[in-house]
PDB file of C-alpha atoms in Angstrom:
ATOM      1  CA  MET W   1       0.000   0.000   0.000  1.00 94.00           C
ATOM      2  CA  SER W   2       1.116   3.531  -0.745  1.00 95.00           C
ATOM      3  CA  ILE W   3      -0.134   6.358   1.455  1.00 97.00           C
ATOM      4  CA  THR W   4      -1.911   8.847  -0.832  1.00 96.00           C
ATOM      5  CA  SER W   5      -4.201  10.810   1.488  1.00 97.00           C
ATOM      6  CA  ASN W   6      -4.820  11.936   5.046  1.00 97.00           C
ATOM      7  CA  ALA W   7      -7.578   9.326   5.170  1.00 97.00           C
ATOM      8  CA  ASP W   8      -4.986   6.633   4.509  1.00 98.00           C
ATOM      9  CA  ILE W   9      -2.815   7.940   7.328  1.00 98.00           C
ATOM     10  CA  SER W  10      -5.749   8.091   9.758  1.00 98.00           C
ATOM     11  CA  GLY W  11      -6.945   4.632   8.749  1.00 98.00           C
ATOM     12  CA  MET W  12      -3.534   3.046   9.211  1.00 98.00           C
ATOM     13  CA  GLN W  13      -3.023   4.846  12.513  1.00 98.00           C
ATOM     14  CA  ALA W  14      -6.358   3.566  13.838  1.00 98.00           C
ATOM     15  CA  VAL W  15      -5.872  -0.100  12.979  1.00 98.00           C
ATOM     16  CA  SER W  16      -2.221  -0.040  14.072  1.00 98.00           C
ATOM     17  CA  GLU W  17      -3.214   1.485  17.406  1.00 98.00           C
ATOM     18  CA  ALA W  18      -5.802  -1.278  17.830  1.00 98.00           C
ATOM     19  CA  VAL W  19      -3.377  -4.141  17.229  1.00 98.00           C
ATOM     20  CA  GLY W  20      -0.642  -2.420  19.243  1.00 98.00           C
ATOM     21  CA  ILE W  21      -2.819  -1.872  22.303  1.00 98.00           C
ATOM     22  CA  THR W  22      -4.166  -5.421  22.052  1.00 98.00           C
ATOM     23  CA  LEU W  23      -0.658  -6.891  21.957  1.00 98.00           C
ATOM     24  CA  LYS W  24       0.476  -4.789  24.916  1.00 98.00           C
ATOM     25  CA  LYS W  25      -2.561  -5.681  27.041  1.00 98.00           C
ATOM     26  CA  MET W  26      -2.310  -9.386  26.179  1.00 98.00           C
ATOM     27  CA  ARG W  27       1.318  -9.371  27.293  1.00 98.00           C
ATOM     28  CA  GLU W  28       0.319  -7.740  30.577  1.00 98.00           C
ATOM     29  CA  TYR W  29      -2.660 -10.098  31.051  1.00 98.00           C
ATOM     30  CA  ALA W  30      -0.711 -13.335  30.573  1.00 98.00           C
ATOM     31  CA  ALA W  31      -0.117 -15.261  33.806  1.00 98.00           C
ATOM     32  CA  PRO W  32       1.066 -18.718  34.899  1.00 98.00           C
ATOM     33  CA  GLY W  33      -1.807 -21.201  35.011  1.00 98.00           C
ATOM     34  CA  MET W  34      -3.718 -19.491  32.208  1.00 98.00           C
ATOM     35  CA  SER W  35      -4.409 -21.344  28.967  1.00 98.00           C
ATOM     36  CA  THR W  36      -3.409 -19.867  25.630  1.00 98.00           C
ATOM     37  CA  ARG W  37      -7.094 -20.068  24.691  1.00 98.00           C
ATOM     38  CA  GLU W  38      -8.000 -17.788  27.604  1.00 98.00           C
ATOM     39  CA  LEU W  39      -5.293 -15.325  26.578  1.00 98.00           C
ATOM     40  CA  ASP W  40      -6.527 -15.421  22.983  1.00 98.00           C
ATOM     41  CA  GLU W  41     -10.168 -14.876  23.983  1.00 98.00           C
ATOM     42  CA  TYR W  42      -9.041 -11.813  25.941  1.00 98.00           C
ATOM     43  CA  GLY W  43      -7.272 -10.531  22.829  1.00 98.00           C
ATOM     44  CA  GLY W  44     -10.357 -11.194  20.737  1.00 98.00           C
ATOM     45  CA  ARG W  45     -12.494  -9.166  23.123  1.00 98.00           C
ATOM     46  CA  LEU W  46     -10.042  -6.277  23.016  1.00 98.00           C
ATOM     47  CA  LEU W  47     -10.052  -6.219  19.215  1.00 98.00           C
ATOM     48  CA  SER W  48     -13.847  -6.302  19.166  1.00 98.00           C
ATOM     49  CA  GLU W  49     -14.085  -3.427  21.657  1.00 98.00           C
ATOM     50  CA  LEU W  50     -11.777  -1.416  19.410  1.00 98.00           C
ATOM     51  CA  GLY W  51     -13.931  -2.158  16.352  1.00 98.00           C
ATOM     52  CA  ALA W  52     -11.285  -4.345  14.692  1.00 98.00           C
ATOM     53  CA  ARG W  53     -11.571  -7.816  13.158  1.00 98.00           C
ATOM     54  CA  SER W  54      -8.965 -10.548  13.528  1.00 98.00           C
ATOM     55  CA  ALA W  55      -6.896 -10.706  10.345  1.00 98.00           C
ATOM     56  CA  PRO W  56      -5.843 -14.386  10.488  1.00 97.00           C
ATOM     57  CA  LYS W  57      -9.415 -15.468  11.169  1.00 97.00           C
ATOM     58  CA  LEU W  58     -10.811 -13.160   8.485  1.00 97.00           C
ATOM     59  CA  THR W  59      -8.204 -13.977   5.840  1.00 96.00           C
ATOM     60  CA  TYR W  60      -7.336 -17.612   6.452  1.00 96.00           C
ATOM     61  CA  GLY W  61      -9.980 -19.007   8.784  1.00 97.00           C
ATOM     62  CA  PHE W  62      -7.346 -19.385  11.500  1.00 98.00           C
ATOM     63  CA  PRO W  63      -8.726 -21.153  14.632  1.00 98.00           C
ATOM     64  CA  GLY W  64      -8.045 -18.239  16.981  1.00 98.00           C
ATOM     65  CA  TRP W  65      -8.225 -14.466  17.197  1.00 98.00           C
ATOM     66  CA  THR W  66      -4.461 -14.172  17.533  1.00 98.00           C
ATOM     67  CA  CYS W  67      -1.445 -16.430  17.078  1.00 98.00           C
ATOM     68  CA  ILE W  68       0.154 -17.551  20.342  1.00 98.00           C
ATOM     69  CA  SER W  69       3.321 -19.634  20.162  1.00 98.00           C
ATOM     70  CA  LEU W  70       4.940 -21.253  23.201  1.00 98.00           C
ATOM     71  CA  ASN W  71       8.597 -22.105  23.789  1.00 97.00           C
ATOM     72  CA  ASN W  72       9.805 -24.189  20.808  1.00 95.00           C
ATOM     73  CA  GLU W  73       6.886 -23.081  18.642  1.00 97.00           C
ATOM     74  CA  VAL W  74       8.131 -20.431  16.216  1.00 98.00           C
ATOM     75  CA  ALA W  75       4.961 -18.926  14.750  1.00 98.00           C
ATOM     76  CA  HIS W  76       1.241 -19.364  14.053  1.00 98.00           C
ATOM     77  CA  GLY W  77       0.595 -21.271  17.270  1.00 98.00           C
ATOM     78  CA  ILE W  78      -3.061 -22.248  17.712  1.00 98.00           C
ATOM     79  CA  PRO W  79      -4.609 -21.070  21.009  1.00 98.00           C
ATOM     80  CA  SER W  80      -5.777 -24.051  23.066  1.00 98.00           C
ATOM     81  CA  GLU W  81      -7.377 -24.743  26.417  1.00 98.00           C
ATOM     82  CA  HIS W  82      -4.822 -27.563  26.773  1.00 97.00           C
ATOM     83  CA  LYS W  83      -1.752 -25.314  26.506  1.00 97.00           C
ATOM     84  CA  MET W  84      -1.099 -23.838  29.928  1.00 98.00           C
ATOM     85  CA  LEU W  85       1.262 -20.947  30.547  1.00 98.00           C
ATOM     86  CA  LYS W  86       4.076 -21.538  33.025  1.00 98.00           C
ATOM     87  CA  GLU W  87       6.636 -19.375  34.795  1.00 98.00           C
ATOM     88  CA  GLY W  88       9.628 -18.779  32.530  1.00 98.00           C
ATOM     89  CA  ASP W  89       7.834 -19.675  29.281  1.00 98.00           C
ATOM     90  CA  LEU W  90       8.969 -18.012  26.073  1.00 98.00           C
ATOM     91  CA  ILE W  91       5.728 -16.674  24.602  1.00 98.00           C
ATOM     92  CA  ASN W  92       5.117 -15.062  21.236  1.00 98.00           C
ATOM     93  CA  VAL W  93       1.896 -13.196  20.522  1.00 98.00           C
ATOM     94  CA  ASP W  94       1.162 -11.981  16.992  1.00 98.00           C
ATOM     95  CA  VAL W  95      -1.825  -9.662  16.560  1.00 98.00           C
ATOM     96  CA  SER W  96      -3.090  -8.507  13.180  1.00 98.00           C
ATOM     97  CA  ALA W  97      -6.454  -7.014  12.320  1.00 98.00           C
ATOM     98  CA  GLU W  98      -8.654  -5.097   9.889  1.00 98.00           C
ATOM     99  CA  LEU W  99     -10.455  -1.854  10.749  1.00 98.00           C
ATOM    100  CA  ASN W 100     -12.463   0.194   8.239  1.00 98.00           C
ATOM    101  CA  GLY W 101     -10.669  -1.326   5.274  1.00 98.00           C
ATOM    102  CA  TYR W 102      -7.141  -0.921   6.669  1.00 98.00           C
ATOM    103  CA  TRP W 103      -4.911  -3.670   8.042  1.00 98.00           C
ATOM    104  CA  GLY W 104      -2.226  -3.638  10.746  1.00 98.00           C
ATOM    105  CA  ASP W 105       0.167  -6.272  12.070  1.00 98.00           C
ATOM    106  CA  ASN W 106       2.521  -6.562  15.034  1.00 98.00           C
ATOM    107  CA  GLY W 107       4.018  -9.166  17.291  1.00 98.00           C
ATOM    108  CA  GLY W 108       6.377  -9.711  20.161  1.00 98.00           C
ATOM    109  CA  SER W 109       8.089 -12.402  22.195  1.00 98.00           C
ATOM    110  CA  PHE W 110       8.496 -12.172  25.966  1.00 98.00           C
ATOM    111  CA  VAL W 111       9.361 -14.280  28.989  1.00 98.00           C
ATOM    112  CA  LEU W 112       6.532 -14.924  31.418  1.00 98.00           C
ATOM    113  CA  GLY W 113       7.559 -13.963  34.940  1.00 98.00           C
ATOM    114  CA  GLU W 114      11.026 -14.951  36.110  1.00 98.00           C
ATOM    115  CA  ASP W 115      13.483 -15.860  33.361  1.00 98.00           C
ATOM    116  CA  ILE W 116      14.355 -19.274  34.803  1.00 98.00           C
ATOM    117  CA  HIS W 117      15.364 -20.687  31.391  1.00 98.00           C
ATOM    118  CA  ASN W 118      17.516 -17.700  30.327  1.00 98.00           C
ATOM    119  CA  HIS W 119      15.435 -16.720  27.278  1.00 98.00           C
ATOM    120  CA  ASN W 120      15.764 -12.964  27.809  1.00 98.00           C
ATOM    121  CA  PRO W 121      19.073 -12.582  25.951  1.00 98.00           C
ATOM    122  CA  LEU W 122      17.375 -13.993  22.844  1.00 98.00           C
ATOM    123  CA  VAL W 123      14.310 -11.790  23.335  1.00 98.00           C
ATOM    124  CA  ASN W 124      16.439  -8.698  23.811  1.00 98.00           C
ATOM    125  CA  ALA W 125      18.521  -9.518  20.731  1.00 98.00           C
ATOM    126  CA  SER W 126      15.376  -9.724  18.624  1.00 98.00           C
ATOM    127  CA  LYS W 127      14.150  -6.352  19.922  1.00 98.00           C
ATOM    128  CA  LEU W 128      17.488  -4.656  19.314  1.00 98.00           C
ATOM    129  CA  ILE W 129      17.913  -6.082  15.824  1.00 98.00           C
ATOM    130  CA  LEU W 130      14.404  -4.976  14.815  1.00 98.00           C
ATOM    131  CA  GLN W 131      15.211  -1.476  16.046  1.00 98.00           C
ATOM    132  CA  LYS W 132      18.465  -1.399  14.059  1.00 98.00           C
ATOM    133  CA  ALA W 133      16.721  -2.648  10.918  1.00 98.00           C
ATOM    134  CA  ILE W 134      13.872  -0.131  11.088  1.00 98.00           C
ATOM    135  CA  ASN W 135      16.325   2.717  11.652  1.00 98.00           C
ATOM    136  CA  GLU W 136      17.952   1.872   8.302  1.00 98.00           C
ATOM    137  CA  ILE W 137      14.744   1.783   6.253  1.00 98.00           C
ATOM    138  CA  ARG W 138      13.885   4.699   3.971  1.00 98.00           C
ATOM    139  CA  GLY W 139      12.832   5.158   0.378  1.00 98.00           C
ATOM    140  CA  GLY W 140      15.385   3.705  -2.050  1.00 98.00           C
ATOM    141  CA  VAL W 141      17.071   1.333   0.404  1.00 98.00           C
ATOM    142  CA  LYS W 142      17.455  -2.221  -0.918  1.00 98.00           C
ATOM    143  CA  ILE W 143      15.328  -4.804   0.890  1.00 98.00           C
ATOM    144  CA  ALA W 144      18.250  -7.232   0.610  1.00 98.00           C
ATOM    145  CA  ASP W 145      20.530  -4.819   2.464  1.00 98.00           C
ATOM    146  CA  VAL W 146      18.173  -4.677   5.437  1.00 98.00           C
ATOM    147  CA  GLY W 147      18.017  -8.478   5.439  1.00 98.00           C
ATOM    148  CA  ASP W 148      21.811  -8.522   5.425  1.00 98.00           C
ATOM    149  CA  LEU W 149      21.890  -6.174   8.424  1.00 98.00           C
ATOM    150  CA  ILE W 150      19.486  -8.413  10.358  1.00 98.00           C
ATOM    151  CA  GLU W 151      21.433 -11.585   9.570  1.00 98.00           C
ATOM    152  CA  ARG W 152      24.847 -10.074  10.337  1.00 98.00           C
ATOM    153  CA  SER W 153      23.588  -8.541  13.578  1.00 98.00           C
ATOM    154  CA  ALA W 154      22.171 -11.875  14.698  1.00 98.00           C
ATOM    155  CA  LYS W 155      25.446 -13.657  13.876  1.00 98.00           C
ATOM    156  CA  LYS W 156      27.490 -11.137  15.866  1.00 98.00           C
ATOM    157  CA  MET W 157      25.291 -11.848  18.882  1.00 98.00           C
ATOM    158  CA  GLY W 158      25.637 -15.622  18.519  1.00 98.00           C
ATOM    159  CA  TYR W 159      22.295 -16.293  16.832  1.00 98.00           C
ATOM    160  CA  LYS W 160      20.849 -17.239  13.453  1.00 98.00           C
ATOM    161  CA  VAL W 161      17.739 -16.117  11.563  1.00 98.00           C
ATOM    162  CA  ILE W 162      14.754 -18.121  10.356  1.00 98.00           C
ATOM    163  CA  LYS W 163      14.905 -17.814   6.580  1.00 97.00           C
ATOM    164  CA  ASN W 164      11.426 -18.965   5.585  1.00 97.00           C
ATOM    165  CA  LEU W 165       9.495 -16.461   7.706  1.00 98.00           C
ATOM    166  CA  VAL W 166       9.509 -12.903   6.420  1.00 97.00           C
ATOM    167  CA  GLY W 167       8.112  -9.400   6.752  1.00 98.00           C
ATOM    168  CA  HIS W 168       5.741  -8.075   4.091  1.00 98.00           C
ATOM    169  CA  GLY W 169       3.807  -5.178   2.683  1.00 98.00           C
ATOM    170  CA  ILE W 170       0.462  -4.381   4.320  1.00 98.00           C
ATOM    171  CA  GLY W 171      -2.326  -1.812   4.218  1.00 97.00           C
ATOM    172  CA  ARG W 172      -5.415  -2.668   2.183  1.00 97.00           C
ATOM    173  CA  SER W 173      -4.941  -6.372   2.891  1.00 97.00           C
ATOM    174  CA  LEU W 174      -2.851  -8.431   5.290  1.00 97.00           C
ATOM    175  CA  HIS W 175      -0.125  -9.339   2.805  1.00 96.00           C
ATOM    176  CA  GLU W 176       0.782  -7.025  -0.061  1.00 97.00           C
ATOM    177  CA  GLU W 177       3.820  -6.069  -2.124  1.00 96.00           C
ATOM    178  CA  PRO W 178       6.603  -6.462  -1.271  1.00 96.00           C
ATOM    179  CA  LYS W 179       5.502 -10.009  -0.526  1.00 95.00           C
ATOM    180  CA  GLU W 180       8.791 -10.882   1.161  1.00 96.00           C
ATOM    181  CA  ILE W 181      11.087  -8.831   3.394  1.00 97.00           C
ATOM    182  CA  PRO W 182      13.571 -11.515   4.478  1.00 97.00           C
ATOM    183  CA  ASN W 183      15.770 -11.622   7.581  1.00 96.00           C
ATOM    184  CA  TYR W 184      18.817 -12.506   5.472  1.00 97.00           C
ATOM    185  CA  TYR W 185      20.734 -11.311   2.423  1.00 97.00           C
ATOM    186  CA  ASP W 186      19.249 -12.507  -0.870  1.00 94.00           C
ATOM    187  CA  ARG W 187      21.361 -11.216  -3.758  1.00 92.00           C
ATOM    188  CA  ARG W 188      18.556 -12.050  -6.205  1.00 93.00           C
ATOM    189  CA  ASN W 189      16.187  -9.652  -4.476  1.00 93.00           C
ATOM    190  CA  LYS W 190      16.598  -6.343  -6.313  1.00 94.00           C
ATOM    191  CA  ASN W 191      13.525  -4.684  -4.779  1.00 96.00           C
ATOM    192  CA  ARG W 192      13.786  -1.476  -2.808  1.00 97.00           C
ATOM    193  CA  PHE W 193      11.648   0.184  -0.158  1.00 98.00           C
ATOM    194  CA  HIS W 194       9.459   2.943  -1.590  1.00 98.00           C
ATOM    195  CA  LYS W 195       8.591   6.231   0.068  1.00 98.00           C
ATOM    196  CA  ASN W 196       5.017   6.316   1.481  1.00 98.00           C
ATOM    197  CA  SER W 197       4.672   2.531   1.356  1.00 98.00           C
ATOM    198  CA  VAL W 198       3.455   0.586   4.401  1.00 98.00           C
ATOM    199  CA  VAL W 199       5.338  -2.528   5.483  1.00 98.00           C
ATOM    200  CA  ALA W 200       5.408  -4.935   8.405  1.00 98.00           C
ATOM    201  CA  ILE W 201       9.022  -5.497   9.467  1.00 98.00           C
ATOM    202  CA  GLU W 202       9.687  -8.516  11.652  1.00 98.00           C
ATOM    203  CA  THR W 203      12.673 -10.367  13.043  1.00 98.00           C
ATOM    204  CA  PHE W 204      12.868 -14.121  13.614  1.00 98.00           C
ATOM    205  CA  ILE W 205      16.019 -14.639  15.682  1.00 98.00           C
ATOM    206  CA  SER W 206      16.983 -18.240  16.441  1.00 98.00           C
ATOM    207  CA  THR W 207      19.314 -19.984  18.862  1.00 98.00           C
ATOM    208  CA  LYS W 208      20.396 -22.567  16.243  1.00 97.00           C
ATOM    209  CA  ALA W 209      17.944 -23.338  13.448  1.00 98.00           C
ATOM    210  CA  SER W 210      17.562 -21.541  10.107  1.00 98.00           C
ATOM    211  CA  TYR W 211      14.180 -22.925   9.035  1.00 98.00           C
ATOM    212  CA  ALA W 212      10.761 -23.573  10.555  1.00 98.00           C
ATOM    213  CA  TYR W 213       8.484 -26.462   9.670  1.00 97.00           C
ATOM    214  CA  ASP W 214       4.795 -27.333   9.981  1.00 97.00           C
ATOM    215  CA  MET W 215       4.428 -29.429  13.131  1.00 95.00           C
ATOM    216  CA  GLY W 216       1.498 -31.292  11.551  1.00 94.00           C
ATOM    217  CA  ASP W 217      -1.568 -29.256  12.481  1.00 95.00           C
ATOM    218  CA  GLY W 218      -1.507 -27.157   9.317  1.00 96.00           C
ATOM    219  CA  TRP W 219      -0.638 -23.963  11.188  1.00 97.00           C
ATOM    220  CA  THR W 220       1.982 -24.144  13.926  1.00 98.00           C
ATOM    221  CA  LEU W 221       5.599 -23.810  12.829  1.00 98.00           C
ATOM    222  CA  VAL W 222       8.476 -25.320  14.820  1.00 98.00           C
ATOM    223  CA  THR W 223      12.167 -25.994  14.298  1.00 95.00           C
ATOM    224  CA  ASN W 224      13.428 -29.540  13.791  1.00 94.00           C
ATOM    225  CA  ASP W 225      16.164 -29.270  16.398  1.00 95.00           C
ATOM    226  CA  GLY W 226      14.406 -27.791  19.426  1.00 93.00           C
ATOM    227  CA  SER W 227      15.731 -24.284  18.859  1.00 97.00           C
ATOM    228  CA  PHE W 228      14.083 -21.289  20.467  1.00 98.00           C
ATOM    229  CA  VAL W 229      13.062 -18.301  18.354  1.00 98.00           C
ATOM    230  CA  ALA W 230      12.105 -14.739  19.292  1.00 98.00           C
ATOM    231  CA  GLN W 231      10.042 -12.523  16.970  1.00 98.00           C
ATOM    232  CA  HIS W 232       9.233  -8.824  17.102  1.00 98.00           C
ATOM    233  CA  GLU W 233       7.266  -6.858  14.534  1.00 98.00           C
ATOM    234  CA  HIS W 234       6.169  -3.308  13.770  1.00 98.00           C
ATOM    235  CA  THR W 235       4.021  -1.861  10.999  1.00 98.00           C
ATOM    236  CA  ILE W 236       5.722   1.240   9.593  1.00 98.00           C
ATOM    237  CA  ILE W 237       5.380   3.907   6.915  1.00 98.00           C
ATOM    238  CA  VAL W 238       8.522   4.324   4.810  1.00 98.00           C
ATOM    239  CA  THR W 239       9.666   7.936   4.364  1.00 98.00           C
ATOM    240  CA  ASP W 240      12.738   9.759   3.029  1.00 96.00           C
ATOM    241  CA  GLY W 241      14.027   9.821   6.600  1.00 96.00           C
ATOM    242  CA  LYS W 242      13.089   8.099   9.822  1.00 96.00           C
ATOM    243  CA  PRO W 243      10.156   5.667   9.331  1.00 98.00           C
ATOM    244  CA  VAL W 244       6.832   6.298  11.050  1.00 98.00           C
ATOM    245  CA  ILE W 245       6.245   3.428  13.496  1.00 98.00           C
ATOM    246  CA  LEU W 246       2.483   2.964  13.438  1.00 98.00           C
ATOM    247  CA  THR W 247       2.366   0.210  16.086  1.00 98.00           C
ATOM    248  CA  ALA W 248       4.451   2.023  18.719  1.00 98.00           C
ATOM    249  CA  SER W 249       1.561   1.572  21.188  1.00 98.00           C
ATOM    250  CA  ASN W 250       2.588  -2.075  21.673  1.00 98.00           C
ATOM    251  CA  GLY W 251       5.521  -0.979  23.815  1.00 97.00           C
ATOM    252  CA  ILE W 252       7.796  -3.816  22.735  1.00 97.00           C
ATOM    253  CA  TRP W 253      10.853  -1.582  23.121  1.00 96.00           C
ATOM    254  CA  SER W 254       9.918  -0.223  26.540  1.00 87.00           C
TER     255      SER W 254
END
């Protein structure tokens, strides 16, 4: 999507605020002993109160209002009454939604309570790398160069990136051009970021693995070696200078 009017700006701000607030409140609401289904139902209520509709449910018929992935699950985890949150869990919540014809997307990984399994270094690396990547994005910058920055930054910190999960364009639908904004350098990708375009930038930082696989339920992605992965995501508007972070309300950097 390319921003062409004040209405576009207002529409993207509204939906991004909705998904950002929902993500922040879900993170604060999560507690040991709670099921991921209960956390998801809370997120669904928040979206409804804000007038937004769950994007994965609307677009793909996903069996949940949000995606909640636990520990070795990488992405697209299905909320379940049988998955109980525990102290020290690595949790990822991804919230995307539609509001008045505009679409927003954001996500974040966090440790529940005390970090008894030492996941916070991974979580903090993902946050920092996303911040570095977004700071480099402006009109004319090669998408491949940002992927290179993410991959090199992860390597310097002792991590890898998941190569088959990517950021994407967004705005009038959940996934738009550019269809892929990878976390690694792809010399074949000659595309550049365009001024006034809206994109969802996300990191997938891994302890060991480079790829995620369907665990067999048609949705949930996991690694094949038990690696842990942290993801953080913002929806932004590309400018000639510093990008506009539309989902800043999620507080993932605070």
